[in-house]
Amino acid sequence: MKKQQKLLKKQLQKLQKNNYKILINTKSKRFACFLYYRQGVYMRVIAGKARSISLVTVKGMETRPTTDRIKETLFNMIQYDVPNATFLDLFSGSGAIGIEALSRGAEHAYFVEKNKEAIRCIETNLKKCKLEEDATVMAVDYMNALKQLEREKVTFDLVFMDPPYNHEFEKAVLIFLAKSDLIDKDSTVIVEASLDTRMDYLEELELEVIKEKKYKTNKHIFVRKREKA
């Protein structure tokens, strides 16, 4: 038995070196291992014309994909706003959010991401889902992208952003959007953020939180321009 355990341990170490993550069921007397690439938790399109198509995700921990369960909850909340919408997916990662929007009937989606590997994932996923014609992929920094889109006079119905947590990138975006025609009074900005993210600066920007949905480790904050009295 000890010899078998040593052999299995060596095999697991080899798998870990090859970018596998190992989950071991410690309650069982046997080794029950579930293997998946660190390249991503299995992700798919939840609903719409590209339903059930699996998505490529970015290898490593530089990006943090929104899980299918959270993604499904999010789109249940905005399901009536997505059809025919112009959608902006900032800090896109693998592009899963923007692709879900396109699959559910958004008219056009813009993907903003500066990570080269992530850009390749977005392009691969769009091709797999046959949604390339409805997408614009921008391989630039988020602020340069916003300035370019403003020059092109694009107005978004929905903006989703999932920036690295606790760096206040979302604050920089919201400050820009508050003064921009990229969004109007009917647009919704959705921020995925850590649970301790505060937005007490919104009032001075004439923005307001209209909804907040908390999960175990993060939350979605829904923001709009405040109606002028």
PDB file of C-alpha atoms in Angstrom:
ATOM      1  CA  MET A   1       0.000   0.000   0.000  1.00  0.00           C
ATOM      2  CA  LYS A   2       2.809   2.422   0.925  1.00  0.00           C
ATOM      3  CA  LYS A   3       4.576   1.628  -2.346  1.00  0.00           C
ATOM      4  CA  GLN A   4       1.384   2.467  -4.306  1.00  0.00           C
ATOM      5  CA  GLN A   5       0.982   5.746  -2.409  1.00  0.00           C
ATOM      6  CA  LYS A   6       4.575   6.761  -3.171  1.00  0.00           C
ATOM      7  CA  LEU A   7       4.081   5.961  -6.857  1.00  0.00           C
ATOM      8  CA  LEU A   8       0.840   7.944  -6.966  1.00  0.00           C
ATOM      9  CA  LYS A   9       2.494  10.869  -5.193  1.00  0.00           C
ATOM     10  CA  LYS A  10       5.203  10.981  -7.882  1.00  0.00           C
ATOM     11  CA  GLN A  11       2.557  10.895 -10.607  1.00  0.00           C
ATOM     12  CA  LEU A  12       0.683  13.778  -8.969  1.00  0.00           C
ATOM     13  CA  GLN A  13       3.854  15.846  -8.694  1.00  0.00           C
ATOM     14  CA  LYS A  14       4.528  15.260 -12.388  1.00  0.00           C
ATOM     15  CA  LEU A  15       1.004  16.404 -13.263  1.00  0.00           C
ATOM     16  CA  GLN A  16       1.381  19.553 -11.158  1.00  0.00           C
ATOM     17  CA  LYS A  17       4.572  20.432 -13.022  1.00  0.00           C
ATOM     18  CA  ASN A  18       2.576  20.188 -16.243  1.00  0.00           C
ATOM     19  CA  ASN A  19       0.104  22.821 -15.087  1.00  0.00           C
ATOM     20  CA  TYR A  20      -2.568  20.572 -13.620  1.00  0.00           C
ATOM     21  CA  LYS A  21      -4.331  21.439 -10.382  1.00  0.00           C
ATOM     22  CA  ILE A  22      -5.030  18.429  -8.172  1.00  0.00           C
ATOM     23  CA  LEU A  23      -7.982  18.146  -5.845  1.00  0.00           C
ATOM     24  CA  ILE A  24      -7.814  15.178  -3.435  1.00  0.00           C
ATOM     25  CA  ASN A  25     -10.834  13.838  -1.595  1.00  0.00           C
ATOM     26  CA  THR A  26      -9.341  13.389   1.892  1.00  0.00           C
ATOM     27  CA  LYS A  27     -12.496  11.793   3.316  1.00  0.00           C
ATOM     28  CA  SER A  28     -11.978   8.691   1.243  1.00  0.00           C
ATOM     29  CA  LYS A  29      -9.439   5.982   2.071  1.00  0.00           C
ATOM     30  CA  ARG A  30      -8.615   5.902  -1.602  1.00  0.00           C
ATOM     31  CA  PHE A  31      -7.053   8.724  -3.538  1.00  0.00           C
ATOM     32  CA  ALA A  32      -9.844  10.364  -5.497  1.00  0.00           C
ATOM     33  CA  CYS A  33      -8.297  12.911  -7.811  1.00  0.00           C
ATOM     34  CA  PHE A  34     -10.067  15.371 -10.049  1.00  0.00           C
ATOM     35  CA  LEU A  35      -7.786  16.956 -12.625  1.00  0.00           C
ATOM     36  CA  TYR A  36      -8.175  20.098 -14.641  1.00  0.00           C
ATOM     37  CA  TYR A  37      -5.746  22.512 -16.261  1.00  0.00           C
ATOM     38  CA  ARG A  38      -4.804  25.710 -14.511  1.00  0.00           C
ATOM     39  CA  GLN A  39      -5.478  27.054 -17.981  1.00  0.00           C
ATOM     40  CA  GLY A  40      -8.950  27.500 -16.590  1.00  0.00           C
ATOM     41  CA  VAL A  41     -11.872  26.188 -14.683  1.00  0.00           C
ATOM     42  CA  TYR A  42     -14.107  24.620 -17.319  1.00  0.00           C
ATOM     43  CA  MET A  43     -16.151  27.431 -18.826  1.00  0.00           C
ATOM     44  CA  ARG A  44     -18.931  27.486 -21.375  1.00  0.00           C
ATOM     45  CA  VAL A  45     -21.532  29.744 -22.899  1.00  0.00           C
ATOM     46  CA  ILE A  46     -24.632  29.421 -20.715  1.00  0.00           C
ATOM     47  CA  ALA A  47     -27.467  30.398 -23.049  1.00  0.00           C
ATOM     48  CA  GLY A  48     -28.373  31.738 -26.474  1.00  0.00           C
ATOM     49  CA  LYS A  49     -27.189  30.909 -29.970  1.00  0.00           C
ATOM     50  CA  ALA A  50     -23.735  29.747 -28.771  1.00  0.00           C
ATOM     51  CA  ARG A  51     -25.138  27.782 -25.837  1.00  0.00           C
ATOM     52  CA  SER A  52     -22.931  25.039 -24.330  1.00  0.00           C
ATOM     53  CA  ILE A  53     -19.873  25.852 -26.440  1.00  0.00           C
ATOM     54  CA  SER A  54     -16.788  25.457 -24.258  1.00  0.00           C
ATOM     55  CA  LEU A  55     -14.443  28.435 -23.923  1.00  0.00           C
ATOM     56  CA  VAL A  56     -10.667  28.624 -23.812  1.00  0.00           C
ATOM     57  CA  THR A  57      -9.375  30.423 -20.705  1.00  0.00           C
ATOM     58  CA  VAL A  58      -6.079  32.074 -19.897  1.00  0.00           C
ATOM     59  CA  LYS A  59      -3.330  29.939 -18.398  1.00  0.00           C
ATOM     60  CA  GLY A  60      -2.086  30.995 -14.964  1.00  0.00           C
ATOM     61  CA  MET A  61      -3.417  33.424 -12.385  1.00  0.00           C
ATOM     62  CA  GLU A  62      -2.984  36.811 -14.113  1.00  0.00           C
ATOM     63  CA  THR A  63      -6.645  36.763 -15.061  1.00  0.00           C
ATOM     64  CA  ARG A  64      -9.551  35.675 -12.868  1.00  0.00           C
ATOM     65  CA  PRO A  65     -12.446  34.215 -14.896  1.00  0.00           C
ATOM     66  CA  THR A  66     -15.992  34.821 -13.667  1.00  0.00           C
ATOM     67  CA  THR A  67     -17.358  31.362 -12.825  1.00  0.00           C
ATOM     68  CA  ASP A  68     -20.259  29.915 -14.791  1.00  0.00           C
ATOM     69  CA  ARG A  69     -22.514  30.039 -11.712  1.00  0.00           C
ATOM     70  CA  ILE A  70     -21.849  33.739 -11.094  1.00  0.00           C
ATOM     71  CA  LYS A  71     -22.119  34.477 -14.817  1.00  0.00           C
ATOM     72  CA  GLU A  72     -25.526  32.789 -14.966  1.00  0.00           C
ATOM     73  CA  THR A  73     -26.735  34.796 -11.955  1.00  0.00           C
ATOM     74  CA  LEU A  74     -25.499  38.027 -13.532  1.00  0.00           C
ATOM     75  CA  PHE A  75     -27.213  37.424 -16.857  1.00  0.00           C
ATOM     76  CA  ASN A  76     -30.447  36.431 -15.161  1.00  0.00           C
ATOM     77  CA  MET A  77     -30.388  39.905 -13.594  1.00  0.00           C
ATOM     78  CA  ILE A  78     -29.797  41.745 -16.899  1.00  0.00           C
ATOM     79  CA  GLN A  79     -31.573  39.390 -19.283  1.00  0.00           C
ATOM     80  CA  TYR A  80     -34.022  42.021 -20.549  1.00  0.00           C
ATOM     81  CA  ASP A  81     -31.284  44.623 -21.111  1.00  0.00           C
ATOM     82  CA  VAL A  82     -28.998  42.465 -23.273  1.00  0.00           C
ATOM     83  CA  PRO A  83     -30.941  41.964 -26.551  1.00  0.00           C
ATOM     84  CA  ASN A  84     -29.860  44.557 -29.157  1.00  0.00           C
ATOM     85  CA  ALA A  85     -27.480  46.180 -26.666  1.00  0.00           C
ATOM     86  CA  THR A  86     -24.084  47.674 -27.387  1.00  0.00           C
ATOM     87  CA  PHE A  87     -21.888  45.961 -24.793  1.00  0.00           C
ATOM     88  CA  LEU A  88     -18.449  46.861 -23.433  1.00  0.00           C
ATOM     89  CA  ASP A  89     -16.382  44.141 -21.752  1.00  0.00           C
ATOM     90  CA  LEU A  90     -13.458  45.862 -19.989  1.00  0.00           C
ATOM     91  CA  PHE A  91     -10.545  43.809 -18.628  1.00  0.00           C
ATOM     92  CA  SER A  92     -12.030  41.025 -20.738  1.00  0.00           C
ATOM     93  CA  GLY A  93      -9.774  38.099 -19.831  1.00  0.00           C
ATOM     94  CA  SER A  94     -11.043  35.209 -21.963  1.00  0.00           C
ATOM     95  CA  GLY A  95     -13.988  37.292 -23.201  1.00  0.00           C
ATOM     96  CA  ALA A  96     -16.574  35.046 -21.549  1.00  0.00           C
ATOM     97  CA  ILE A  97     -18.853  37.889 -20.397  1.00  0.00           C
ATOM     98  CA  GLY A  98     -18.973  39.723 -23.715  1.00  0.00           C
ATOM     99  CA  ILE A  99     -19.442  36.447 -25.580  1.00  0.00           C
ATOM    100  CA  GLU A 100     -22.334  35.518 -23.296  1.00  0.00           C
ATOM    101  CA  ALA A 101     -23.904  38.894 -24.100  1.00  0.00           C
ATOM    102  CA  LEU A 102     -23.512  38.314 -27.853  1.00  0.00           C
ATOM    103  CA  SER A 103     -24.908  34.808 -27.552  1.00  0.00           C
ATOM    104  CA  ARG A 104     -27.975  36.236 -25.806  1.00  0.00           C
ATOM    105  CA  GLY A 105     -28.649  38.799 -28.514  1.00  0.00           C
ATOM    106  CA  ALA A 106     -26.449  41.842 -27.920  1.00  0.00           C
ATOM    107  CA  GLU A 107     -25.997  43.731 -31.169  1.00  0.00           C
ATOM    108  CA  HIS A 108     -22.265  44.345 -30.776  1.00  0.00           C
ATOM    109  CA  ALA A 109     -19.620  43.783 -28.104  1.00  0.00           C
ATOM    110  CA  TYR A 110     -16.284  45.505 -27.593  1.00  0.00           C
ATOM    111  CA  PHE A 111     -13.566  43.543 -25.794  1.00  0.00           C
ATOM    112  CA  VAL A 112     -10.766  45.501 -24.110  1.00  0.00           C
ATOM    113  CA  GLU A 113      -7.743  43.551 -22.894  1.00  0.00           C
ATOM    114  CA  LYS A 114      -3.995  44.231 -23.033  1.00  0.00           C
ATOM    115  CA  ASN A 115      -2.730  40.728 -22.118  1.00  0.00           C
ATOM    116  CA  LYS A 116      -1.537  39.088 -25.357  1.00  0.00           C
ATOM    117  CA  GLU A 117      -2.450  35.554 -24.331  1.00  0.00           C
ATOM    118  CA  ALA A 118      -5.901  36.736 -23.271  1.00  0.00           C
ATOM    119  CA  ILE A 119      -6.378  38.416 -26.658  1.00  0.00           C
ATOM    120  CA  ARG A 120      -5.612  35.101 -28.362  1.00  0.00           C
ATOM    121  CA  CYS A 121      -8.208  33.416 -26.105  1.00  0.00           C
ATOM    122  CA  ILE A 122     -10.847  36.034 -26.956  1.00  0.00           C
ATOM    123  CA  GLU A 123     -10.228  35.647 -30.689  1.00  0.00           C
ATOM    124  CA  THR A 124     -10.298  31.844 -30.421  1.00  0.00           C
ATOM    125  CA  ASN A 125     -13.532  31.894 -28.419  1.00  0.00           C
ATOM    126  CA  LEU A 126     -15.243  34.299 -30.809  1.00  0.00           C
ATOM    127  CA  LYS A 127     -14.286  32.042 -33.711  1.00  0.00           C
ATOM    128  CA  LYS A 128     -15.512  28.918 -31.884  1.00  0.00           C
ATOM    129  CA  CYS A 129     -18.838  30.640 -31.207  1.00  0.00           C
ATOM    130  CA  LYS A 130     -19.042  32.141 -34.737  1.00  0.00           C
ATOM    131  CA  LEU A 131     -19.474  35.625 -33.283  1.00  0.00           C
ATOM    132  CA  GLU A 132     -16.482  37.425 -34.849  1.00  0.00           C
ATOM    133  CA  GLU A 133     -18.625  39.702 -37.025  1.00  0.00           C
ATOM    134  CA  ASP A 134     -20.427  41.084 -33.977  1.00  0.00           C
ATOM    135  CA  ALA A 135     -17.264  41.862 -32.007  1.00  0.00           C
ATOM    136  CA  THR A 136     -14.474  44.414 -31.832  1.00  0.00           C
ATOM    137  CA  VAL A 137     -11.336  43.313 -29.980  1.00  0.00           C
ATOM    138  CA  MET A 138      -9.111  46.098 -28.654  1.00  0.00           C
ATOM    139  CA  ALA A 139      -5.623  45.011 -27.560  1.00  0.00           C
ATOM    140  CA  VAL A 140      -4.866  48.174 -25.630  1.00  0.00           C
ATOM    141  CA  ASP A 141      -4.804  49.603 -22.118  1.00  0.00           C
ATOM    142  CA  TYR A 142      -8.284  50.285 -20.739  1.00  0.00           C
ATOM    143  CA  MET A 143      -7.862  54.052 -20.560  1.00  0.00           C
ATOM    144  CA  ASN A 144      -6.580  54.325 -24.132  1.00  0.00           C
ATOM    145  CA  ALA A 145      -9.506  52.164 -25.224  1.00  0.00           C
ATOM    146  CA  LEU A 146     -12.031  54.456 -23.507  1.00  0.00           C
ATOM    147  CA  LYS A 147     -10.499  57.530 -25.150  1.00  0.00           C
ATOM    148  CA  GLN A 148     -10.550  55.852 -28.562  1.00  0.00           C
ATOM    149  CA  LEU A 149     -14.176  54.766 -28.175  1.00  0.00           C
ATOM    150  CA  GLU A 150     -15.124  58.279 -27.104  1.00  0.00           C
ATOM    151  CA  ARG A 151     -13.525  59.686 -30.266  1.00  0.00           C
ATOM    152  CA  GLU A 152     -15.556  57.156 -32.270  1.00  0.00           C
ATOM    153  CA  LYS A 153     -18.713  58.430 -30.500  1.00  0.00           C
ATOM    154  CA  VAL A 154     -19.836  55.001 -29.279  1.00  0.00           C
ATOM    155  CA  THR A 155     -22.531  54.887 -26.578  1.00  0.00           C
ATOM    156  CA  PHE A 156     -22.929  51.725 -24.516  1.00  0.00           C
ATOM    157  CA  ASP A 157     -26.083  50.244 -23.077  1.00  0.00           C
ATOM    158  CA  LEU A 158     -24.111  47.930 -20.812  1.00  0.00           C
ATOM    159  CA  VAL A 159     -20.561  48.172 -19.504  1.00  0.00           C
ATOM    160  CA  PHE A 160     -19.044  45.270 -17.581  1.00  0.00           C
ATOM    161  CA  MET A 161     -15.638  45.428 -15.920  1.00  0.00           C
ATOM    162  CA  ASP A 162     -13.701  42.908 -13.896  1.00  0.00           C
ATOM    163  CA  PRO A 163     -10.412  44.675 -13.078  1.00  0.00           C
ATOM    164  CA  PRO A 164      -7.722  43.339 -10.729  1.00  0.00           C
ATOM    165  CA  TYR A 165      -9.081  43.743  -7.209  1.00  0.00           C
ATOM    166  CA  ASN A 166      -8.034  46.497  -4.812  1.00  0.00           C
ATOM    167  CA  HIS A 167      -6.125  48.662  -7.313  1.00  0.00           C
ATOM    168  CA  GLU A 168      -8.937  51.204  -7.867  1.00  0.00           C
ATOM    169  CA  PHE A 169      -8.963  50.664 -11.633  1.00  0.00           C
ATOM    170  CA  GLU A 170     -12.755  50.668 -11.424  1.00  0.00           C
ATOM    171  CA  LYS A 171     -12.625  54.112  -9.816  1.00  0.00           C
ATOM    172  CA  ALA A 172     -10.535  55.477 -12.692  1.00  0.00           C
ATOM    173  CA  VAL A 173     -13.021  54.032 -15.204  1.00  0.00           C
ATOM    174  CA  LEU A 174     -16.043  55.438 -13.372  1.00  0.00           C
ATOM    175  CA  ILE A 175     -14.452  58.903 -13.116  1.00  0.00           C
ATOM    176  CA  PHE A 176     -13.923  58.831 -16.887  1.00  0.00           C
ATOM    177  CA  LEU A 177     -17.405  57.500 -17.686  1.00  0.00           C
ATOM    178  CA  ALA A 178     -19.111  60.037 -15.429  1.00  0.00           C
ATOM    179  CA  LYS A 179     -17.913  62.866 -17.690  1.00  0.00           C
ATOM    180  CA  SER A 180     -18.205  60.942 -20.935  1.00  0.00           C
ATOM    181  CA  ASP A 181     -20.900  60.324 -23.535  1.00  0.00           C
ATOM    182  CA  LEU A 182     -19.865  56.654 -23.615  1.00  0.00           C
ATOM    183  CA  ILE A 183     -22.779  56.098 -21.232  1.00  0.00           C
ATOM    184  CA  ASP A 184     -26.081  57.943 -20.796  1.00  0.00           C
ATOM    185  CA  LYS A 185     -28.807  57.961 -18.136  1.00  0.00           C
ATOM    186  CA  ASP A 186     -30.147  54.614 -19.378  1.00  0.00           C
ATOM    187  CA  SER A 187     -26.781  52.821 -19.440  1.00  0.00           C
ATOM    188  CA  THR A 188     -25.778  50.379 -16.712  1.00  0.00           C
ATOM    189  CA  VAL A 189     -22.195  49.876 -15.566  1.00  0.00           C
ATOM    190  CA  ILE A 190     -21.508  46.589 -13.768  1.00  0.00           C
ATOM    191  CA  VAL A 191     -18.388  46.315 -11.632  1.00  0.00           C
ATOM    192  CA  GLU A 192     -17.106  42.967 -10.392  1.00  0.00           C
ATOM    193  CA  ALA A 193     -15.137  43.717  -7.231  1.00  0.00           C
ATOM    194  CA  SER A 194     -13.927  42.323  -3.923  1.00  0.00           C
ATOM    195  CA  LEU A 195     -16.405  42.344  -1.047  1.00  0.00           C
ATOM    196  CA  ASP A 196     -14.580  45.168   0.725  1.00  0.00           C
ATOM    197  CA  THR A 197     -14.590  47.519  -2.291  1.00  0.00           C
ATOM    198  CA  ARG A 198     -16.170  50.858  -1.359  1.00  0.00           C
ATOM    199  CA  MET A 199     -17.796  53.322  -3.715  1.00  0.00           C
ATOM    200  CA  ASP A 200     -18.594  56.248  -1.446  1.00  0.00           C
ATOM    201  CA  TYR A 201     -17.118  58.604  -4.044  1.00  0.00           C
ATOM    202  CA  LEU A 202     -19.944  58.026  -6.543  1.00  0.00           C
ATOM    203  CA  GLU A 203     -22.183  60.838  -5.334  1.00  0.00           C
ATOM    204  CA  GLU A 204     -19.650  63.529  -6.235  1.00  0.00           C
ATOM    205  CA  LEU A 205     -19.415  61.974  -9.720  1.00  0.00           C
ATOM    206  CA  GLU A 206     -23.215  62.159 -10.047  1.00  0.00           C
ATOM    207  CA  LEU A 207     -23.368  58.378 -10.232  1.00  0.00           C
ATOM    208  CA  GLU A 208     -25.381  56.035  -8.023  1.00  0.00           C
ATOM    209  CA  VAL A 209     -25.526  52.372  -7.085  1.00  0.00           C
ATOM    210  CA  ILE A 210     -28.850  50.940  -8.225  1.00  0.00           C
ATOM    211  CA  LYS A 211     -28.218  47.347  -7.190  1.00  0.00           C
ATOM    212  CA  GLU A 212     -25.618  45.154  -5.526  1.00  0.00           C
ATOM    213  CA  LYS A 213     -25.306  41.382  -5.584  1.00  0.00           C
ATOM    214  CA  LYS A 214     -22.899  39.698  -3.148  1.00  0.00           C
ATOM    215  CA  TYR A 215     -21.339  36.251  -3.586  1.00  0.00           C
ATOM    216  CA  LYS A 216     -18.984  34.318  -1.304  1.00  0.00           C
ATOM    217  CA  THR A 217     -15.792  36.108  -2.308  1.00  0.00           C
ATOM    218  CA  ASN A 218     -16.840  39.028  -4.523  1.00  0.00           C
ATOM    219  CA  LYS A 219     -19.783  41.130  -5.642  1.00  0.00           C
ATOM    220  CA  HIS A 220     -21.408  42.857  -8.601  1.00  0.00           C
ATOM    221  CA  ILE A 221     -22.183  46.550  -8.248  1.00  0.00           C
ATOM    222  CA  PHE A 222     -24.639  48.096 -10.703  1.00  0.00           C
ATOM    223  CA  VAL A 223     -24.057  51.794 -11.344  1.00  0.00           C
ATOM    224  CA  ARG A 224     -25.932  54.450 -13.337  1.00  0.00           C
ATOM    225  CA  LYS A 225     -25.752  58.180 -13.935  1.00  0.00           C
ATOM    226  CA  ARG A 226     -27.926  59.905 -11.381  1.00  0.00           C
ATOM    227  CA  GLU A 227     -31.086  61.559 -12.690  1.00  0.00           C
ATOM    228  CA  LYS A 228     -30.768  65.327 -12.528  1.00  0.00           C
ATOM    229  CA  ALA A 229     -33.477  67.047 -10.506  1.00  0.00           C
TER     230      ALA A 229
END
